[in-house]
PDB file of C-alpha atoms and ligand atoms in Angstrom:
ATOM      1  CA  MET G   1       0.000   0.000   0.000  1.00  0.00           C
ATOM      2  CA  SER G   2       1.647   3.212  -1.078  1.00  0.00           C
ATOM      3  CA  SER G   3       0.886   6.907  -0.897  1.00  0.00           C
ATOM      4  CA  ASN G   4       2.062   9.087  -3.738  1.00  0.00           C
ATOM      5  CA  LYS G   5       1.937  12.733  -2.833  1.00  0.00           C
ATOM      6  CA  ILE G   6       0.213  15.465  -0.904  1.00  0.00           C
ATOM      7  CA  GLN G   7      -2.709  16.063  -3.228  1.00  0.00           C
ATOM      8  CA  HIS G   8      -3.888  19.220  -1.495  1.00  0.00           C
ATOM      9  CA  LEU G   9      -3.910  21.124   1.756  1.00  0.00           C
ATOM     10  CA  GLY G  10      -7.237  22.430   3.060  1.00  0.00           C
ATOM     11  CA  VAL G  11      -7.323  25.771   4.865  1.00  0.00           C
ATOM     12  CA  ALA G  12     -10.533  26.840   6.637  1.00  0.00           C
ATOM     13  CA  VAL G  13     -11.202  30.523   5.987  1.00  0.00           C
ATOM     14  CA  GLY G  14     -13.949  32.916   7.048  1.00  0.00           C
ATOM     15  CA  SER G  15     -14.116  34.364   3.546  1.00  0.00           C
ATOM     16  CA  ILE G  16     -12.547  33.104   0.324  1.00  0.00           C
ATOM     17  CA  ASP G  17     -12.569  36.633  -1.083  1.00  0.00           C
ATOM     18  CA  GLU G  18     -10.563  37.949   1.870  1.00  0.00           C
ATOM     19  CA  ALA G  19      -8.178  34.967   1.912  1.00  0.00           C
ATOM     20  CA  LEU G  20      -7.410  35.480  -1.800  1.00  0.00           C
ATOM     21  CA  SER G  21      -5.786  38.792  -0.988  1.00  0.00           C
ATOM     22  CA  PHE G  22      -2.928  36.721   0.441  1.00  0.00           C
ATOM     23  CA  TRP G  23      -2.978  33.428  -1.447  1.00  0.00           C
ATOM     24  CA  ARG G  24      -3.631  34.860  -4.928  1.00  0.00           C
ATOM     25  CA  ASP G  25      -2.720  38.539  -4.794  1.00  0.00           C
ATOM     26  CA  GLY G  26       0.162  38.178  -2.315  1.00  0.00           C
ATOM     27  CA  LEU G  27       1.704  34.753  -2.985  1.00  0.00           C
ATOM     28  CA  GLY G  28       0.792  34.899  -6.651  1.00  0.00           C
ATOM     29  CA  LEU G  29      -1.025  31.564  -6.885  1.00  0.00           C
ATOM     30  CA  GLU G  30      -3.596  31.175  -9.637  1.00  0.00           C
ATOM     31  CA  LEU G  31      -7.246  30.755  -8.655  1.00  0.00           C
ATOM     32  CA  LYS G  32      -8.201  27.852 -10.886  1.00  0.00           C
ATOM     33  CA  GLU G  33     -11.828  27.540  -9.845  1.00  0.00           C
ATOM     34  CA  ILE G  34     -14.327  27.711  -7.024  1.00  0.00           C
ATOM     35  CA  GLU G  35     -16.572  24.729  -6.472  1.00  0.00           C
ATOM     36  CA  VAL G  36     -19.516  24.287  -4.097  1.00  0.00           C
ATOM     37  CA  VAL G  37     -19.681  20.848  -2.467  1.00  0.00           C
ATOM     38  CA  ALA G  38     -23.322  20.992  -1.411  1.00  0.00           C
ATOM     39  CA  ASP G  39     -23.486  17.910   0.789  1.00  0.00           C
ATOM     40  CA  GLN G  40     -20.494  19.135   2.812  1.00  0.00           C
ATOM     41  CA  GLY G  41     -21.780  22.711   2.969  1.00  0.00           C
ATOM     42  CA  VAL G  42     -18.544  24.182   1.715  1.00  0.00           C
ATOM     43  CA  ARG G  43     -17.225  26.420  -1.063  1.00  0.00           C
ATOM     44  CA  VAL G  44     -13.779  25.310  -2.201  1.00  0.00           C
ATOM     45  CA  ALA G  45     -11.319  27.643  -3.947  1.00  0.00           C
ATOM     46  CA  MET G  46      -8.590  25.661  -5.716  1.00  0.00           C
ATOM     47  CA  LEU G  47      -5.142  27.174  -6.159  1.00  0.00           C
ATOM     48  CA  PRO G  48      -2.557  24.880  -7.773  1.00  0.00           C
ATOM     49  CA  ILE G  49       0.947  24.950  -6.283  1.00  0.00           C
ATOM     50  CA  GLY G  50       3.539  22.589  -7.745  1.00  0.00           C
ATOM     51  CA  GLU G  51       2.013  19.148  -8.145  1.00  0.00           C
ATOM     52  CA  SER G  52      -0.540  19.752  -5.411  1.00  0.00           C
ATOM     53  CA  ARG G  53      -2.855  22.605  -4.521  1.00  0.00           C
ATOM     54  CA  ILE G  54      -4.125  24.782  -1.726  1.00  0.00           C
ATOM     55  CA  GLU G  55      -7.863  24.553  -1.085  1.00  0.00           C
ATOM     56  CA  LEU G  56      -9.492  27.467   0.692  1.00  0.00           C
ATOM     57  CA  LEU G  57     -12.606  26.175   2.468  1.00  0.00           C
ATOM     58  CA  GLU G  58     -15.461  28.557   3.220  1.00  0.00           C
ATOM     59  CA  ALA G  59     -18.535  27.230   5.033  1.00  0.00           C
ATOM     60  CA  THR G  60     -21.922  27.867   3.427  1.00  0.00           C
ATOM     61  CA  GLY G  61     -23.474  27.981   6.918  1.00  0.00           C
ATOM     62  CA  GLU G  62     -22.686  27.581  10.616  1.00  0.00           C
ATOM     63  CA  ASP G  63     -24.072  24.064  10.873  1.00  0.00           C
ATOM     64  CA  THR G  64     -21.537  22.507   8.505  1.00  0.00           C
ATOM     65  CA  PRO G  65     -18.233  20.703   9.191  1.00  0.00           C
ATOM     66  CA  VAL G  66     -16.111  23.735   8.278  1.00  0.00           C
ATOM     67  CA  GLY G  67     -18.544  26.153   9.967  1.00  0.00           C
ATOM     68  CA  LYS G  68     -18.291  24.165  13.214  1.00  0.00           C
ATOM     69  CA  PHE G  69     -14.511  23.902  12.888  1.00  0.00           C
ATOM     70  CA  ILE G  70     -14.132  27.688  12.583  1.00  0.00           C
ATOM     71  CA  ALA G  71     -16.577  28.327  15.452  1.00  0.00           C
ATOM     72  CA  LYS G  72     -14.557  25.993  17.700  1.00  0.00           C
ATOM     73  CA  ARG G  73     -10.965  26.617  16.634  1.00  0.00           C
ATOM     74  CA  GLY G  74     -10.961  29.614  14.351  1.00  0.00           C
ATOM     75  CA  ALA G  75      -9.745  29.757  10.779  1.00  0.00           C
ATOM     76  CA  GLY G  76      -6.601  27.832   9.922  1.00  0.00           C
ATOM     77  CA  MET G  77      -5.127  24.555   8.744  1.00  0.00           C
ATOM     78  CA  HIS G  78      -8.029  22.141   8.328  1.00  0.00           C
ATOM     79  CA  HIS G  79      -6.781  18.984   6.650  1.00  0.00           C
ATOM     80  CA  LEU G  80      -4.062  17.405   4.578  1.00  0.00           C
ATOM     81  CA  CYS G  81      -5.032  15.257   1.608  1.00  0.00           C
ATOM     82  CA  VAL G  82      -2.837  12.305   0.659  1.00  0.00           C
ATOM     83  CA  GLU G  83      -3.289  10.640  -2.702  1.00  0.00           C
ATOM     84  CA  VAL G  84      -3.358   6.841  -2.676  1.00  0.00           C
ATOM     85  CA  GLU G  85      -3.858   4.190  -5.320  1.00  0.00           C
ATOM     86  CA  ASP G  86      -6.926   2.590  -3.753  1.00  0.00           C
ATOM     87  CA  VAL G  87      -8.890   4.358  -1.002  1.00  0.00           C
ATOM     88  CA  ALA G  88     -11.026   1.332  -0.067  1.00  0.00           C
ATOM     89  CA  ALA G  89      -7.964  -0.906   0.270  1.00  0.00           C
ATOM     90  CA  MET G  90      -6.150   1.751   2.315  1.00  0.00           C
ATOM     91  CA  LEU G  91      -9.157   2.083   4.652  1.00  0.00           C
ATOM     92  CA  ALA G  92      -9.210  -1.685   5.187  1.00  0.00           C
ATOM     93  CA  ASP G  93      -5.478  -1.651   5.834  1.00  0.00           C
ATOM     94  CA  LEU G  94      -5.694   1.223   8.331  1.00  0.00           C
ATOM     95  CA  LYS G  95      -8.675  -0.337  10.083  1.00  0.00           C
ATOM     96  CA  ALA G  96      -6.707  -3.551  10.541  1.00  0.00           C
ATOM     97  CA  LYS G  97      -3.999  -1.419  12.179  1.00  0.00           C
ATOM     98  CA  ASN G  98      -6.565   0.061  14.600  1.00  0.00           C
ATOM     99  CA  VAL G  99      -6.424   3.518  13.050  1.00  0.00           C
ATOM    100  CA  ARG G 100      -9.552   5.527  13.889  1.00  0.00           C
ATOM    101  CA  LEU G 101     -11.489   6.342  10.714  1.00  0.00           C
ATOM    102  CA  ILE G 102     -14.166   8.950  10.115  1.00  0.00           C
ATOM    103  CA  ASP G 103     -15.302   7.294   6.883  1.00  0.00           C
ATOM    104  CA  GLU G 104     -15.418   3.505   6.847  1.00  0.00           C
ATOM    105  CA  GLN G 105     -16.201   3.609   3.120  1.00  0.00           C
ATOM    106  CA  PRO G 106     -14.970   5.957   0.372  1.00  0.00           C
ATOM    107  CA  ARG G 107     -17.394   8.685  -0.669  1.00  0.00           C
ATOM    108  CA  ILE G 108     -17.562  11.338  -3.379  1.00  0.00           C
ATOM    109  CA  GLY G 109     -15.738  14.587  -2.589  1.00  0.00           C
ATOM    110  CA  ALA G 110     -14.887  17.785  -4.457  1.00  0.00           C
ATOM    111  CA  GLY G 111     -14.473  17.300  -8.188  1.00  0.00           C
ATOM    112  CA  GLY G 112     -16.112  13.870  -8.023  1.00  0.00           C
ATOM    113  CA  ALA G 113     -13.028  12.269  -6.482  1.00  0.00           C
ATOM    114  CA  LEU G 114     -13.260   9.192  -4.278  1.00  0.00           C
ATOM    115  CA  VAL G 115     -12.268  10.309  -0.756  1.00  0.00           C
ATOM    116  CA  ALA G 116     -12.310   9.244   2.914  1.00  0.00           C
ATOM    117  CA  PHE G 117     -11.244  10.954   6.143  1.00  0.00           C
ATOM    118  CA  VAL G 118      -9.027   9.598   8.931  1.00  0.00           C
ATOM    119  CA  HIS G 119      -9.602  10.857  12.482  1.00  0.00           C
ATOM    120  CA  PRO G 120      -6.974  13.278  13.904  1.00  0.00           C
ATOM    121  CA  ALA G 121      -6.823  11.178  17.090  1.00  0.00           C
ATOM    122  CA  SER G 122      -4.810   8.602  15.134  1.00  0.00           C
ATOM    123  CA  THR G 123      -2.630  10.912  13.048  1.00  0.00           C
ATOM    124  CA  GLY G 124      -0.859  13.256  15.425  1.00  0.00           C
ATOM    125  CA  GLY G 125      -3.675  15.769  15.476  1.00  0.00           C
ATOM    126  CA  VAL G 126      -4.178  16.514  11.776  1.00  0.00           C
ATOM    127  CA  LEU G 127      -7.340  15.588   9.920  1.00  0.00           C
ATOM    128  CA  ILE G 128      -6.207  13.452   6.979  1.00  0.00           C
ATOM    129  CA  GLU G 129      -8.165  13.027   3.773  1.00  0.00           C
ATOM    130  CA  LEU G 130      -7.336  10.146   1.469  1.00  0.00           C
ATOM    131  CA  THR G 131      -8.101  10.567  -2.204  1.00  0.00           C
ATOM    132  CA  GLN G 132      -7.840   8.003  -4.931  1.00  0.00           C
ATOM    133  CA  ARG G 133      -5.533   8.764  -7.811  1.00  0.00           C
ATOM    134  CA  GLY G 134      -7.296   9.008 -11.135  1.00  0.00           C
ATOM    135  CA  THR G 135     -10.747   9.737  -9.688  1.00  0.00           C
ATOM    136  CA  GLY G 136     -12.410  13.136  -9.960  1.00  0.00           C
ATOM    137  CA  ASN G 137     -11.787  15.772 -12.582  1.00  0.00           C
ATOM    138  CA  HIS G 138      -8.862  17.600 -11.020  1.00  0.00           C
TER     139      HIS G 138
HETATM  140 ZN1   ZN N 201      -9.778  18.110   0.897  1.00  0.00          ZN
END
């Protein structure tokens, strides 16, 4: 079971427009697109950097995962996404190693990619998203 790269880094922000004044206008990253992931209640701004990308995550309401995160901890680093060859196989592997999972099965994330989340309690405190290489349109 191998992991290939950091596919993206998710940053929870109060406002994508305000955050772009640093990430796009300051750092000079290109804003490729903004996508709404309705079932997660989040707007995602995608800014490619090298072979991965920064994702700015803006909640569409308070009662959403990112809305609750910001209410509890403030804006900031939200999750790290690692690309793997087979999300379902990785989940089975991690489960066998007693890693605490948020998603027992892969589901559809931004861009139609197959994704699953691993609980921070098992990772050193960082929410980890697994995404399957070759799925989704990004
Ligand atoms: Zn993500």
